[in-house]
XYZ file of C-alpha atoms in Angstrom:
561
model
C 69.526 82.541 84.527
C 71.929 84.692 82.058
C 74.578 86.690 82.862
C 72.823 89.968 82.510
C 70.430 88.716 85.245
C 72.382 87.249 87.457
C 74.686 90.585 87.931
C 71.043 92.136 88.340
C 70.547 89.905 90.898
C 73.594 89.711 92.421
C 73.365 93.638 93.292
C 69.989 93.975 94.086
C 70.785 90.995 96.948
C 73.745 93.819 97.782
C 71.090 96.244 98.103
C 68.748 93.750 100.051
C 71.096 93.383 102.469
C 71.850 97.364 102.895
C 68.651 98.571 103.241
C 68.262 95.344 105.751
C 70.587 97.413 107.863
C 68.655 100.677 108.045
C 67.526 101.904 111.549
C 64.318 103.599 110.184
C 61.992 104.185 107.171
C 63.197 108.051 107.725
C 66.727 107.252 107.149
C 68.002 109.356 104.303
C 69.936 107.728 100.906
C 72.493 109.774 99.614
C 72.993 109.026 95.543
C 76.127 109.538 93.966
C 77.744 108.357 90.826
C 81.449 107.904 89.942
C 82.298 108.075 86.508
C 85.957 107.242 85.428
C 88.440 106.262 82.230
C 91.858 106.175 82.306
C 94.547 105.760 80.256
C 94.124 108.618 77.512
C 97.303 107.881 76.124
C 96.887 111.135 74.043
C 94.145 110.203 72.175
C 91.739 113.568 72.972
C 90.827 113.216 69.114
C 88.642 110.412 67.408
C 90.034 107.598 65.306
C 89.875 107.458 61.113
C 86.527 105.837 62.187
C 85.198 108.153 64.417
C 85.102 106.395 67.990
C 86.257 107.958 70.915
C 87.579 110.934 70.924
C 86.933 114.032 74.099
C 84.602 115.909 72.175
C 81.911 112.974 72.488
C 83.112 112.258 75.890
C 82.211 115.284 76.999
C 78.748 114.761 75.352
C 78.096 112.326 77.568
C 79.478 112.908 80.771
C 77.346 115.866 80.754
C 74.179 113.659 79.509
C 75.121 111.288 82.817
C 76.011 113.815 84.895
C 72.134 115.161 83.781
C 70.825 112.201 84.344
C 71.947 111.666 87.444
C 71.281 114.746 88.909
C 67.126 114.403 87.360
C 67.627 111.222 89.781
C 69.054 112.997 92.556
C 72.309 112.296 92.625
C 75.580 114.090 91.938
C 78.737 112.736 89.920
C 82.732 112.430 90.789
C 84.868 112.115 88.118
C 88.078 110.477 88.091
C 91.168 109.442 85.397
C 93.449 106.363 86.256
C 96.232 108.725 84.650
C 98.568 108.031 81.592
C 97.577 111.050 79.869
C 100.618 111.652 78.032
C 102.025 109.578 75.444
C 100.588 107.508 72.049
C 99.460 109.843 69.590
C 102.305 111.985 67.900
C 99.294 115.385 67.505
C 99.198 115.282 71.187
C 102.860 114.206 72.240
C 104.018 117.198 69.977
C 102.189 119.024 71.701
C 103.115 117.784 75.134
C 99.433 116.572 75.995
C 98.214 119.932 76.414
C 95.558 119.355 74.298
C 94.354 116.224 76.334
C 94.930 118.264 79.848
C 92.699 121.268 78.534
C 90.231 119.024 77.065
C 89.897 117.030 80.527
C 89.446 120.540 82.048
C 86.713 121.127 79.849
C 85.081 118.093 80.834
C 85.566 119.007 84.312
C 87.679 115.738 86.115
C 88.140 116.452 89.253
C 90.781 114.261 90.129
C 93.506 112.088 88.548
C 96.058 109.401 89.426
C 99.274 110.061 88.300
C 100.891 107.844 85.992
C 104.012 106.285 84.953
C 103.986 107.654 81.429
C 103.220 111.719 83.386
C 107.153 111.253 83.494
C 108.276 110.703 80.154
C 109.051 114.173 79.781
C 111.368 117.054 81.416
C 109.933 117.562 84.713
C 109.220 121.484 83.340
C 106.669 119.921 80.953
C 105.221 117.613 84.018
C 104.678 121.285 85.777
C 103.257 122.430 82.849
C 100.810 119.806 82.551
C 99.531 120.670 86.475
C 99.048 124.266 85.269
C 96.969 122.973 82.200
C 95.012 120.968 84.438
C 91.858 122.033 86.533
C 92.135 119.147 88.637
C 94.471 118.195 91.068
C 96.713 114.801 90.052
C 96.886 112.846 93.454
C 99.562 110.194 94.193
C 100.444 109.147 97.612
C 103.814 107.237 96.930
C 106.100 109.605 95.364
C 108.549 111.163 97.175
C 111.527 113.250 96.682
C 114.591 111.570 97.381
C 116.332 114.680 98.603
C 113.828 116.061 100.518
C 111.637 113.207 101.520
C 108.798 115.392 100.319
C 105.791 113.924 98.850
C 105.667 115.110 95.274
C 101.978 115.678 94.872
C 99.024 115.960 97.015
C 98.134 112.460 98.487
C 94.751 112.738 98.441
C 91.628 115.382 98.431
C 88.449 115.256 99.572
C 85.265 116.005 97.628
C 81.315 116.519 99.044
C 79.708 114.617 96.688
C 75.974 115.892 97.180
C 76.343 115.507 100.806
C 78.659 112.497 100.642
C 82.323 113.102 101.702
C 83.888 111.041 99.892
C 87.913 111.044 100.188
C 90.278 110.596 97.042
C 93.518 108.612 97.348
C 96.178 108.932 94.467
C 98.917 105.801 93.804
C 101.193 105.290 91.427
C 102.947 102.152 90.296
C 106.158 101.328 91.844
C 107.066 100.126 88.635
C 107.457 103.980 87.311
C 111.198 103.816 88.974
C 111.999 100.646 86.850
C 110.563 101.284 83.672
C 110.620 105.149 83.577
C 113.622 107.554 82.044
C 116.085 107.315 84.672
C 116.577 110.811 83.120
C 113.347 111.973 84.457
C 112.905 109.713 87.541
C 116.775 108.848 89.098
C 115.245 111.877 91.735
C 112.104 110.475 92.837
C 111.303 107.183 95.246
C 108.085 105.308 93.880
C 107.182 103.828 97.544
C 104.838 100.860 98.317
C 101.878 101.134 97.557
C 100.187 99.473 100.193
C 102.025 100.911 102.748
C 101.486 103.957 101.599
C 97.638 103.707 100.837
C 97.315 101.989 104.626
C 99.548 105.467 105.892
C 97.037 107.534 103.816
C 93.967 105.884 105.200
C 94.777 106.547 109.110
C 95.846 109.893 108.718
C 92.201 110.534 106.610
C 90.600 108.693 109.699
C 92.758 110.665 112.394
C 92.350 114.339 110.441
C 89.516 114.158 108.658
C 85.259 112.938 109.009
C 84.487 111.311 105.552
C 81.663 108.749 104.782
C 83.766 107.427 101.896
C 86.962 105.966 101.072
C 88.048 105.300 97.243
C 91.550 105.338 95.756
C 92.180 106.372 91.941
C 95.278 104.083 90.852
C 97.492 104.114 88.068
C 99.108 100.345 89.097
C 96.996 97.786 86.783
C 94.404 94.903 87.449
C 95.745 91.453 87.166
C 93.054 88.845 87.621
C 93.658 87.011 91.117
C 96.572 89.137 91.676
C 98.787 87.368 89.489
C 100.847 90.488 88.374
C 104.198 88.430 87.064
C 106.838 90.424 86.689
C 104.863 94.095 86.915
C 104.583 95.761 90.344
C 101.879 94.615 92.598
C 98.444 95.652 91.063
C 94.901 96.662 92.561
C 94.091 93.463 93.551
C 97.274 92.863 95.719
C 96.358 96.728 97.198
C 92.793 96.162 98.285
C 93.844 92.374 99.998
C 96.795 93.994 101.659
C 94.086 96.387 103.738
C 92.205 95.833 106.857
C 88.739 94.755 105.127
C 85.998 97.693 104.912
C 89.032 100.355 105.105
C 88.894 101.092 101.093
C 85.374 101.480 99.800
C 86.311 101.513 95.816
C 89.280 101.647 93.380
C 89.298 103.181 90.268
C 92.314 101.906 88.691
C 94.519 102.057 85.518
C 97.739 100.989 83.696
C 96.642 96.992 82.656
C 94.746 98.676 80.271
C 91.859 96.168 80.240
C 88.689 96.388 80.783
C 88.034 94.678 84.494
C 84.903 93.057 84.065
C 84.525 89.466 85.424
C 82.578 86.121 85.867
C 80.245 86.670 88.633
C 81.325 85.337 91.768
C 84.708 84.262 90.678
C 88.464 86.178 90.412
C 87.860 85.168 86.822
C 87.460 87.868 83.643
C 84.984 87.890 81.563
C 86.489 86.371 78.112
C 83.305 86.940 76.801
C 83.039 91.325 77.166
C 82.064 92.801 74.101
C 80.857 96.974 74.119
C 77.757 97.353 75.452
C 77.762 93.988 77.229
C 77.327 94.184 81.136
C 80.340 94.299 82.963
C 80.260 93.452 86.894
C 83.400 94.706 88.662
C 85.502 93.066 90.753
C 85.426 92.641 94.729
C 88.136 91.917 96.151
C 88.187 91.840 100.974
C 84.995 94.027 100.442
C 86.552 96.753 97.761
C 85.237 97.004 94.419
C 88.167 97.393 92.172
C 87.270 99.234 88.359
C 88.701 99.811 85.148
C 87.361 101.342 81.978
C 90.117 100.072 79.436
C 91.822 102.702 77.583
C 92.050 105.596 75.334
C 88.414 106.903 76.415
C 86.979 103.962 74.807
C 84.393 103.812 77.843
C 83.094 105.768 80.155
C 82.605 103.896 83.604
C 79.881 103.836 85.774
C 79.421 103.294 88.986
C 76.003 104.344 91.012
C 76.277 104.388 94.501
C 73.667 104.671 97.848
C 74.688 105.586 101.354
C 72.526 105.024 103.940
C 73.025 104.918 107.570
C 77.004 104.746 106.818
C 76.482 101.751 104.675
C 77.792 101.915 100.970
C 76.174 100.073 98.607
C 76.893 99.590 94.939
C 73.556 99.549 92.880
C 74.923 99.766 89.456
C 77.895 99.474 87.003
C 78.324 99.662 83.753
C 81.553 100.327 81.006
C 79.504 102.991 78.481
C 81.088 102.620 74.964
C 82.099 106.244 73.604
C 81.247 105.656 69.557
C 82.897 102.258 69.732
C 82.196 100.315 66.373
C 81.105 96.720 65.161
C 80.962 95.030 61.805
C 77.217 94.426 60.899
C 76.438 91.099 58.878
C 77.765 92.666 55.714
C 81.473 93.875 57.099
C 80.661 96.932 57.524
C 81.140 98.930 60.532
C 78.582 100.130 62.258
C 77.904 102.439 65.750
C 77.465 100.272 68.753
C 74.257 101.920 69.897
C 73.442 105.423 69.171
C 76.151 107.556 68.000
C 77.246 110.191 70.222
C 77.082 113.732 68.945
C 80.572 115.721 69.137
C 80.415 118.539 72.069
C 80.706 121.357 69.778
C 82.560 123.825 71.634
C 85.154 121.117 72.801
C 85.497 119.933 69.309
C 86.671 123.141 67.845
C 88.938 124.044 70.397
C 90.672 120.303 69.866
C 90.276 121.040 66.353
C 92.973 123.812 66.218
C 95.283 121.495 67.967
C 94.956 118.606 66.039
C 95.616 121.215 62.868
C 98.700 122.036 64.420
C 100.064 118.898 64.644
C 98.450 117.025 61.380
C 100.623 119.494 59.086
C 103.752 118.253 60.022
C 102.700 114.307 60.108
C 101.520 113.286 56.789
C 104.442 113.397 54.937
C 105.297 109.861 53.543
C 108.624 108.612 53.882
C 108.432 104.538 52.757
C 106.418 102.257 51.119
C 105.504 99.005 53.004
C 104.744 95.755 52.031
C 103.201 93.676 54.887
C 102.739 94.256 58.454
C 105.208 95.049 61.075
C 104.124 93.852 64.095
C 104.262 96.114 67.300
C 101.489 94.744 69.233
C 101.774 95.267 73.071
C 100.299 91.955 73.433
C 102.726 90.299 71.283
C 105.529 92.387 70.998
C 106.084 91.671 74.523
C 105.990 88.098 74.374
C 108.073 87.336 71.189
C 110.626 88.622 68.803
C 108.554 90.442 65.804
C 109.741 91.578 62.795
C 109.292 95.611 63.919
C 111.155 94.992 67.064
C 114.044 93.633 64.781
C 113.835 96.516 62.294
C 114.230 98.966 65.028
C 116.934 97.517 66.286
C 118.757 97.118 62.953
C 117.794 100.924 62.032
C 119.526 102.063 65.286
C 122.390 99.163 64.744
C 122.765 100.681 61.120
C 123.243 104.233 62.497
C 126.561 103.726 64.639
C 129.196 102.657 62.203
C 130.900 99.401 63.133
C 128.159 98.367 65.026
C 127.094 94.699 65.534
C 123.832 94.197 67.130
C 121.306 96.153 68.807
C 118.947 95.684 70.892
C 115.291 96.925 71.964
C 113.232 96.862 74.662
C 109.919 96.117 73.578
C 108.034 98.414 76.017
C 109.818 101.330 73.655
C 107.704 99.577 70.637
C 103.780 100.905 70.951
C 102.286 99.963 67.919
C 102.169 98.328 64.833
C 102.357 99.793 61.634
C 100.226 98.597 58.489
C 98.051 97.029 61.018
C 95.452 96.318 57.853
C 98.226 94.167 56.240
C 98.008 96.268 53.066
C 100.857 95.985 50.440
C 102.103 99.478 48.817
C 101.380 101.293 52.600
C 102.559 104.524 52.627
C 104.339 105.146 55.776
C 104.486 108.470 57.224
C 106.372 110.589 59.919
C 103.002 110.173 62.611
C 103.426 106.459 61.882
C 106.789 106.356 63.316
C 106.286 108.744 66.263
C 103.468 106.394 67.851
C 105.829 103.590 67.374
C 108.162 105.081 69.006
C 107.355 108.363 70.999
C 109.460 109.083 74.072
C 111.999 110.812 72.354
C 115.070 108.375 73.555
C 118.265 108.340 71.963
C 120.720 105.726 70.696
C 123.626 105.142 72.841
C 126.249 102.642 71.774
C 129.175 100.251 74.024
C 132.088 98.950 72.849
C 132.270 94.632 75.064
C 134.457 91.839 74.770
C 132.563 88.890 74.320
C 133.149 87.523 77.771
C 131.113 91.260 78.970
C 128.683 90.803 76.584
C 127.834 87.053 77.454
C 127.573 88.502 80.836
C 125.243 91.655 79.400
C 122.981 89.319 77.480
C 122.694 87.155 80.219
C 120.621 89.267 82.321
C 118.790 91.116 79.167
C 117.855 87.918 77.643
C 116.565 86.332 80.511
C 114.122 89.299 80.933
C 110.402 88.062 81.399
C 107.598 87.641 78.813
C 104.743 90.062 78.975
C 106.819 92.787 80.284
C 108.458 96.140 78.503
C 112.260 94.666 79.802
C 111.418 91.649 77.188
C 114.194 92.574 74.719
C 114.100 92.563 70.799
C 117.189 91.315 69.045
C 118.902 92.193 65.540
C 122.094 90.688 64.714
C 122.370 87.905 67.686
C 122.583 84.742 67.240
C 122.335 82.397 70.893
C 120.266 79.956 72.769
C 119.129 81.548 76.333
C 118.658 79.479 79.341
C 116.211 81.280 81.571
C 116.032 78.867 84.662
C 120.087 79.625 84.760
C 120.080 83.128 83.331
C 122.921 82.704 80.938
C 123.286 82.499 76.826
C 125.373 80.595 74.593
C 126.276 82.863 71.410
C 126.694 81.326 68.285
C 127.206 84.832 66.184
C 127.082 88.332 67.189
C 125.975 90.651 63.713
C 128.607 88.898 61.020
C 131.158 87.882 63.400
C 131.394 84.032 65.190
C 132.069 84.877 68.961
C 135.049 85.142 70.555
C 135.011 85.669 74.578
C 138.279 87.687 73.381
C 137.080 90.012 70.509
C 135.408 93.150 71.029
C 131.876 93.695 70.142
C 129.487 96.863 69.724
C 126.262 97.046 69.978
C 123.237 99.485 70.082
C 121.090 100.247 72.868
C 117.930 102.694 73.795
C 119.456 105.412 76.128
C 116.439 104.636 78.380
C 118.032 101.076 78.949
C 121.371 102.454 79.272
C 120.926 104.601 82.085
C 118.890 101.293 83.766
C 115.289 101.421 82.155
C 113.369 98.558 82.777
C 115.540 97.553 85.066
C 118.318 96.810 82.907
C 122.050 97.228 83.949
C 123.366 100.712 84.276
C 125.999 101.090 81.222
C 128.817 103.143 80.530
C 127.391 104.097 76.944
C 127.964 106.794 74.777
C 124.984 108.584 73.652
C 124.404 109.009 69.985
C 122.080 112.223 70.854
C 120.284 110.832 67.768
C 116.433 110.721 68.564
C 114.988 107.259 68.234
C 112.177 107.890 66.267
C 114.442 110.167 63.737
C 116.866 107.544 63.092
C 113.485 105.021 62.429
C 112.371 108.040 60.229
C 115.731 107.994 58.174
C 116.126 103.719 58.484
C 112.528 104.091 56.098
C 113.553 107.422 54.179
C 116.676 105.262 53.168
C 114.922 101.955 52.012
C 112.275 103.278 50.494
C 110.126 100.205 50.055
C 110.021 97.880 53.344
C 109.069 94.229 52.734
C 108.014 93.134 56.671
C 108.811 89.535 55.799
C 112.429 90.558 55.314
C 112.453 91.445 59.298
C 110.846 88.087 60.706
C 112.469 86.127 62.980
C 113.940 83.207 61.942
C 114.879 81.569 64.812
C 118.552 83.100 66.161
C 117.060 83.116 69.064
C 116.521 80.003 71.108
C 114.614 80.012 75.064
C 114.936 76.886 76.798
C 114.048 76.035 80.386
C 111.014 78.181 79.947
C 107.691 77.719 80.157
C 107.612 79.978 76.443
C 109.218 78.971 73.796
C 109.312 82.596 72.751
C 110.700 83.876 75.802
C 111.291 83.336 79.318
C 108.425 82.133 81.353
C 108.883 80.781 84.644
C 106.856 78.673 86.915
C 105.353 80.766 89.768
């Protein structure tokens, strides 16, 4: 049997056994559908090859939401949240061109996410305004009140189904957002929370459904590392049958898995079937990122019993390369909802103007990868670092954290790339500045142990320029040979750079006394190019300064679990 029959199978036996439980042939089924993405990331406008993009989302949410009601059904539509934050048109722009173009769409509910707080809480408030929807998240609180700071959940009458709407965040958002931003808020457990949620819905309220939209990441098994615990922790930490569904975000991956096992699916490809994960009786979903997919998710009720007929990750204009290399629409291509389009249009204008101007040459690629840059030093998470080292005079070393690098520039490896302003601003977007501290060695040995020691696969990883040491990581301490063009000396005094995010404790880092620069980060990348001119990426690569050992990585520290 293949795959695409056995998921067939596999929920039709779901369905078996449902209907097996119905009192009567006169027992009604009650259809609805739950469509989902998550993870916008700012990108309400297509790519240079025309996939994705809102316009054509909208196209065909309104083509399911058709379809579904010619079947008798009705649709909910929910975002995992990170709208804000990843394409410099929109982040300009503060996302309001992603927040109206969702309210065109009609969502009717998102989770909030970490990256909803990389901004002034005015601009957060802003964003609610923008928004038709409510954003739901039951585990923030304020610390001085002990107020929630959004609605925890709402409910929604899905064509006769009341179906209630959970909102969770990921405790994380405390660690790895701007203290700036965050230092006021509590990100509580989530489990704790979504348990507390759950019995007040069951002691206030008379719902036939029970699904949580999360912004807290899928990690297969429940191995979440060194991130905050993720869906899969959430729906094993509840009493079994309490949570119906999760629509989830943040891992950025699309959740599809072997059938039967807490396994992914190596094999998913756009337009491939995808079964969801199950996980003590709640299916747990995820439609990637950037509106790549729409997910979704038919669902019966009958006599109280929920049954998931169908899933299915939709590709929105997603390409291939045919058998010459070219690329080619994976299925029909979906027509741009015109009305949506122009009103995106005039934003994107806006923003384009100021972008294109180039500002280097580059030879080669600098690699920003999330996948990579967060596992190993690369030769962009060096060059930021030396462009913010090279802007404090007398400065040694700097360091990054790699969750600050989201992208890679000159992805296509092309020699002669012209580098331009929007280049650097989705690198680095989040408008920190470069702080600076003046150590003795014995401090910084101290400073580096911690940073250094900083798992692989998380933002806290940390990119070096200008250090020279081998890090233990079972003991948490380095041995530095060299820090910029100085040997060490426990005695001398050292400075280095840092990202005002890590300063004031980002990612977990220590708090510093630091003085801030006020320079932007992604201004003083914008002048490190303006200045050079011509980059050659190979001048940037690591070569080795720094050493892991006692790790399971030789790039960086891995423990055993």
């Amino acid at each position: 049997m293949n795959k695409k029959n056995f998921i067939k199978s596999a929920l039709s036996a779901s369905i078996l056994l449902s209907l097996a439980g119905c009192s009567s042939d006169d027992d009604e089924t009650l259809k609805f559908t739950v469509l989902h993405t998550n993870d916008n990331h700012g990108r309400f406008w297509h790519n240079a090859d025309g996939e994705y993009g809102m316009a054509a989302r909208k196209t065909l949410i309104d083509q399911l939401r058709a379809e579904v009601t010619a079947e008798g059904g009705e649709v909910l539509l929910l975002s995992g949240g990170d709208i804000n934050t990843g394409v410099p048109e929109s982040d300009l722009l503060d996302a309001e061109p992603d927040f109206v173009g969702m309210s065109h769409i009609q969502y009717d509910a998102m989770a909030v996410g970490n990256h909803e707080f990389d901004n002034p809480r005015d601009v957060l408030e802003k964003q609610r305004a923008w928004a038709s929807f409510p954003m739901l998240s039951a585990n923030i609180y304020e610390k001085n009140s002990g107020e929630r700071l959004f609605k925890p959940y709402d409910i929604f009458n899905v064509n006769g189904v009341k179906v209630a709407v959970i909102g969770l965040t990921t405790e994380d958002t405390g660690r790895i957002g701007n203290p700036e931003y965050v230092s006021d808020l509590e990100f509580r457990n989530t489990a704790d929370e979504a348990a507390k949620v759950i019995a007040e819905i069951e002691a206030n309220e008379t719902v036939d459904v029970i699904l949580a939209t999360t912004h807290m990441g899928h990690y297969q098994n429940g191995d979440n590392g060194s991130n905050a615990p993720g869906d899969v922790t959430l729906a094993r930490s509840l009493e079994a049958g309490k949570l119906d569904a999760i629509i989830g975000g943040h891992s950025q991956n699309p959740v599809c898995m072997e059938p039967g096992t807490n396994n992914y699916d190596t094999d998913f490809k756009p337009g491939d079937d995808c079964m969801p994960d199950k996980q003590n009786g709640t299916y747990i979903m995820q439609a990637h990122e950037w509106g790549k997919y729409v997910g979704r998710a038919d669902f019966e009720l009958n006599d109280g019993e929920l049954t998931l007929v169908s899933y299915e990750l939709i590709p929105v204009n997603l390409k291939e390369e045919d058998e010459n290399g070219d690329k080619v629409f994976i299925g029909n291509e979906i027509e741009k909802d015109q009305v949506l389009f122009s009103i995106l249009e005039e934003f994107q204008n806006k923003g384009d103007e100021a972008l294109g101007d180039i500002i280097a040459t580059l030879n080669g690629k600098l690699v920003g990868d999330r996948n990579v840059v967060r596992s190993q030093q690369t030769n962009l998470g060096r060059l930021i670092a030396a462009a913010q080292t090279e802007s404090v005079p007398n400065a040694d070393f700097g360091i990054m954290n790699s969750g600050g690098v989201r992208d890679s520039i000159n992805s296509e490896d092309i020699d002669g790339y012209e580098v331009s302003y929007r280049d650097v601003l989705i690198v680095q977007p989040f408008g920190n500045t470069v702080g600076y501290v003046e150590m003795t060695g014995t401090e910084v040995t101290e400073y580096l142990g911690e940073v250094a020691t900083k798992q692989v696969e998380s933002g806290a990883y940390a990119q070096f320029s200008g250090v020279n040491m081998a890090v233990d990581c079972e003991a948490g301490t380095v041995d530095i040979n060299t820090l910029g063009d100085k040997a060490y000396n426990p005695d001398d005094t050292y400075i280095f750079t840092i990202p005002s995010f890590n300063a004031n404790g980002g990612d977990n880092y220590p708090i510093l006394q630091f003085i801030d620069t006020g320079n932007v980060d992604a201004d003083v990348l914008k002048r490190f190019f303006e200045n050079k001119e011509i980059i050659n990426a190979t001048d940037y690569e690591p070569q080795g300064e720094v050493v892991y050992q006692n790790s399971l990585s030789a790039n960086g520290c891995q423990l055993a679990p």
